[in-house]
Amino acid sequence: YENYKQECIKKYCEYIHYDKEIKIQKEIQGKPYIKHNPFYFNVSHSYDYYIIAFFNHPLGIDIEKHRDRNYHYIAKRYYNEDEFNYINDNGRKAFFDLWCMKEGYTKYLGESIFNHLKVSMVNNNKLITQKDNCYFYPVIIDPDYSSYIVTNTQTTIKEIYI
């Protein structure tokens, strides 16, 4: 995946006419960045898909395949009551949507998901679209996958290069 990431970043730099040296570095928690760059990026992968997003603001992204898991057990253990009820009402896809929102949020923050599993992504039995200074955008790639981008600015998904 590292070679693919490098190739995608190189192509994006060509696209925006950025011709300086590219050296990927990682923050303490492992969030990748390029020092002195005019853009931000984040990556995720799950089975058949590897996704990388570029934007002019910090962002986090996650993608997950809707695979067979005991998602009720995981939700009961790690999610709050509102989220657990949302999953019960909406099924397996809802579990993975919530996971991607949480993972995207923590990747945006540059932290571990285990620090934020209890942060609620549901309000009035609906997925949130904003929390604190963050906005949550679903990315539709494949009906068997969930994916979300989280950033600190209100935008349209079209403005984010995926």
CSV table of C-alpha atoms in Angstrom, one decimal:
chain,number,residue,atom,x,y,z
A,1,TYR,CA,0.0,0.0,0.0
A,2,GLU,CA,2.9,2.4,0.6
A,3,ASN,CA,3.8,2.4,-3.1
A,4,TYR,CA,0.2,3.1,-4.0
A,5,LYS,CA,0.0,5.9,-1.5
A,6,GLN,CA,3.2,7.5,-2.9
A,7,GLU,CA,2.0,7.1,-6.5
A,8,CYS,CA,-1.4,8.8,-5.6
A,9,ILE,CA,0.3,11.6,-3.9
A,10,LYS,CA,2.7,12.1,-6.8
A,11,LYS,CA,-0.3,12.2,-9.2
A,12,TYR,CA,-2.1,14.7,-7.0
A,13,CYS,CA,0.9,16.9,-6.9
A,14,GLU,CA,1.1,16.9,-10.6
A,15,TYR,CA,-2.6,17.7,-10.8
A,16,ILE,CA,-2.2,20.8,-8.6
A,17,HIS,CA,1.2,21.7,-10.2
A,18,TYR,CA,3.1,21.1,-6.9
A,19,ASP,CA,6.7,20.3,-7.8
A,20,LYS,CA,8.6,20.3,-4.5
A,21,GLU,CA,10.1,17.3,-2.9
A,22,ILE,CA,7.5,15.0,-1.2
A,23,LYS,CA,8.5,13.3,2.0
A,24,ILE,CA,5.7,11.6,4.0
A,25,GLN,CA,6.0,11.9,7.7
A,26,LYS,CA,3.9,10.7,10.6
A,27,GLU,CA,2.6,12.4,13.7
A,28,ILE,CA,3.0,10.7,17.1
A,29,GLN,CA,-0.2,8.7,16.6
A,30,GLY,CA,0.7,7.7,13.0
A,31,LYS,CA,-1.3,10.3,11.0
A,32,PRO,CA,0.6,10.9,7.7
A,33,TYR,CA,1.4,14.4,6.5
A,34,ILE,CA,3.8,16.1,4.2
A,35,LYS,CA,5.9,18.9,5.8
A,36,HIS,CA,5.3,22.4,4.3
A,37,ASN,CA,2.7,21.2,1.9
A,38,PRO,CA,-0.3,23.1,0.4
A,39,PHE,CA,-2.7,20.3,1.1
A,40,TYR,CA,-3.7,17.6,3.6
A,41,PHE,CA,-4.4,13.9,2.9
A,42,ASN,CA,-5.6,10.8,4.7
A,43,VAL,CA,-5.8,7.1,3.7
A,44,SER,CA,-7.8,4.0,4.4
A,45,HIS,CA,-8.3,0.6,3.0
A,46,SER,CA,-10.6,-2.4,3.4
A,47,TYR,CA,-10.5,-5.5,1.3
A,48,ASP,CA,-10.9,-4.5,-2.4
A,49,TYR,CA,-10.6,-0.7,-1.9
A,50,TYR,CA,-7.8,1.6,-1.0
A,51,ILE,CA,-8.9,5.2,-0.7
A,52,ILE,CA,-6.9,8.4,-0.4
A,53,ALA,CA,-8.4,11.9,0.0
A,54,PHE,CA,-6.8,15.3,-0.5
A,55,PHE,CA,-8.1,18.6,0.6
A,56,ASN,CA,-6.9,22.1,1.6
A,57,HIS,CA,-8.1,21.5,5.2
A,58,PRO,CA,-7.2,18.7,7.7
A,59,LEU,CA,-9.3,15.6,7.2
A,60,GLY,CA,-9.7,12.0,8.2
A,61,ILE,CA,-11.2,9.2,6.1
A,62,ASP,CA,-12.3,5.6,6.7
A,63,ILE,CA,-13.7,2.8,4.5
A,64,GLU,CA,-15.1,-0.5,5.8
A,65,LYS,CA,-16.5,-3.5,4.0
A,66,HIS,CA,-19.9,-4.7,5.3
A,67,ARG,CA,-18.7,-8.1,6.4
A,68,ASP,CA,-20.2,-10.7,8.6
A,69,ARG,CA,-19.4,-9.9,12.2
A,70,ASN,CA,-21.2,-10.0,15.5
A,71,TYR,CA,-21.8,-6.3,15.2
A,72,HIS,CA,-24.5,-6.3,17.9
A,73,TYR,CA,-21.9,-7.6,20.4
A,74,ILE,CA,-19.3,-5.0,19.3
A,75,ALA,CA,-21.9,-2.2,19.4
A,76,LYS,CA,-23.1,-3.2,22.8
A,77,ARG,CA,-19.6,-3.2,24.1
A,78,TYR,CA,-18.2,-0.1,22.5
A,79,TYR,CA,-21.1,2.2,21.4
A,80,ASN,CA,-23.4,4.2,23.5
A,81,GLU,CA,-27.1,3.4,24.0
A,82,ASP,CA,-28.3,5.8,21.2
A,83,GLU,CA,-25.9,4.3,18.7
A,84,PHE,CA,-26.8,0.7,19.8
A,85,ASN,CA,-30.5,1.5,19.3
A,86,TYR,CA,-29.8,3.1,15.9
A,87,ILE,CA,-28.0,-0.1,14.8
A,88,ASN,CA,-30.9,-2.2,16.0
A,89,ASP,CA,-33.3,-0.1,14.0
A,90,ASN,CA,-31.1,0.1,10.8
A,91,GLY,CA,-29.0,-3.1,10.6
A,92,ARG,CA,-25.5,-4.0,9.6
A,93,LYS,CA,-24.8,-1.0,7.3
A,94,ALA,CA,-25.6,1.3,10.2
A,95,PHE,CA,-22.9,-0.3,12.3
A,96,PHE,CA,-20.3,0.2,9.6
A,97,ASP,CA,-21.4,3.8,8.9
A,98,LEU,CA,-21.0,4.6,12.6
A,99,TRP,CA,-17.6,2.8,12.7
A,100,CYS,CA,-16.4,4.9,9.6
A,101,MET,CA,-17.6,8.1,11.2
A,102,LYS,CA,-15.8,7.3,14.4
A,103,GLU,CA,-12.6,6.2,12.7
A,104,GLY,CA,-12.7,9.2,10.3
A,105,TYR,CA,-13.2,11.5,13.3
A,106,THR,CA,-10.2,10.0,15.2
A,107,LYS,CA,-8.0,10.1,12.1
A,108,TYR,CA,-8.9,13.7,11.6
A,109,LEU,CA,-7.9,14.4,15.2
A,110,GLY,CA,-4.7,12.2,14.8
A,111,GLU,CA,-5.7,10.0,17.7
A,112,SER,CA,-6.7,6.4,18.4
A,113,ILE,CA,-10.2,5.3,17.8
A,114,PHE,CA,-10.3,3.7,21.3
A,115,ASN,CA,-10.2,7.3,22.8
A,116,HIS,CA,-13.4,8.2,21.1
A,117,LEU,CA,-15.6,5.1,20.7
A,118,LYS,CA,-18.2,6.4,23.2
A,119,VAL,CA,-18.4,9.8,21.3
A,120,SER,CA,-22.0,9.8,19.9
A,121,MET,CA,-22.5,9.9,16.2
A,122,VAL,CA,-26.3,9.7,16.6
A,123,ASN,CA,-28.9,12.3,17.5
A,124,ASN,CA,-32.7,11.6,17.5
A,125,ASN,CA,-32.0,8.2,15.9
A,126,LYS,CA,-30.2,9.8,12.9
A,127,LEU,CA,-26.6,10.1,12.0
A,128,ILE,CA,-25.1,13.4,12.8
A,129,THR,CA,-23.6,15.6,10.1
A,130,GLN,CA,-21.6,17.9,12.4
A,131,LYS,CA,-19.9,17.6,15.8
A,132,ASP,CA,-17.9,20.4,17.5
A,133,ASN,CA,-15.8,21.8,14.6
A,134,CYS,CA,-16.1,18.7,12.4
A,135,TYR,CA,-18.4,17.9,9.5
A,136,PHE,CA,-19.1,14.3,8.4
A,137,TYR,CA,-19.5,13.4,4.7
A,138,PRO,CA,-20.5,10.0,3.4
A,139,VAL,CA,-18.6,8.8,0.4
A,140,ILE,CA,-20.5,6.4,-1.8
A,141,ILE,CA,-18.1,3.9,-3.5
A,142,ASP,CA,-19.8,0.6,-3.4
A,143,PRO,CA,-23.1,-0.6,-1.8
A,144,ASP,CA,-21.2,-3.2,0.2
A,145,TYR,CA,-18.9,-0.6,1.8
A,146,SER,CA,-19.3,2.4,4.1
A,147,SER,CA,-17.0,5.3,3.9
A,148,TYR,CA,-16.9,8.8,5.6
A,149,ILE,CA,-14.7,11.8,5.3
A,150,VAL,CA,-14.4,14.1,8.3
A,151,THR,CA,-13.0,17.7,8.0
A,152,ASN,CA,-13.2,21.0,9.9
A,153,THR,CA,-14.9,22.9,7.2
A,154,GLN,CA,-18.3,22.9,5.6
A,155,THR,CA,-17.9,21.9,2.0
A,156,THR,CA,-19.3,19.7,-0.7
A,157,ILE,CA,-17.8,16.3,-1.3
A,158,LYS,CA,-16.9,17.4,-4.8
A,159,GLU,CA,-14.3,19.8,-3.4
A,160,ILE,CA,-12.4,16.9,-1.9
A,161,TYR,CA,-10.2,15.0,-4.3
A,162,ILE,CA,-10.7,11.3,-3.8
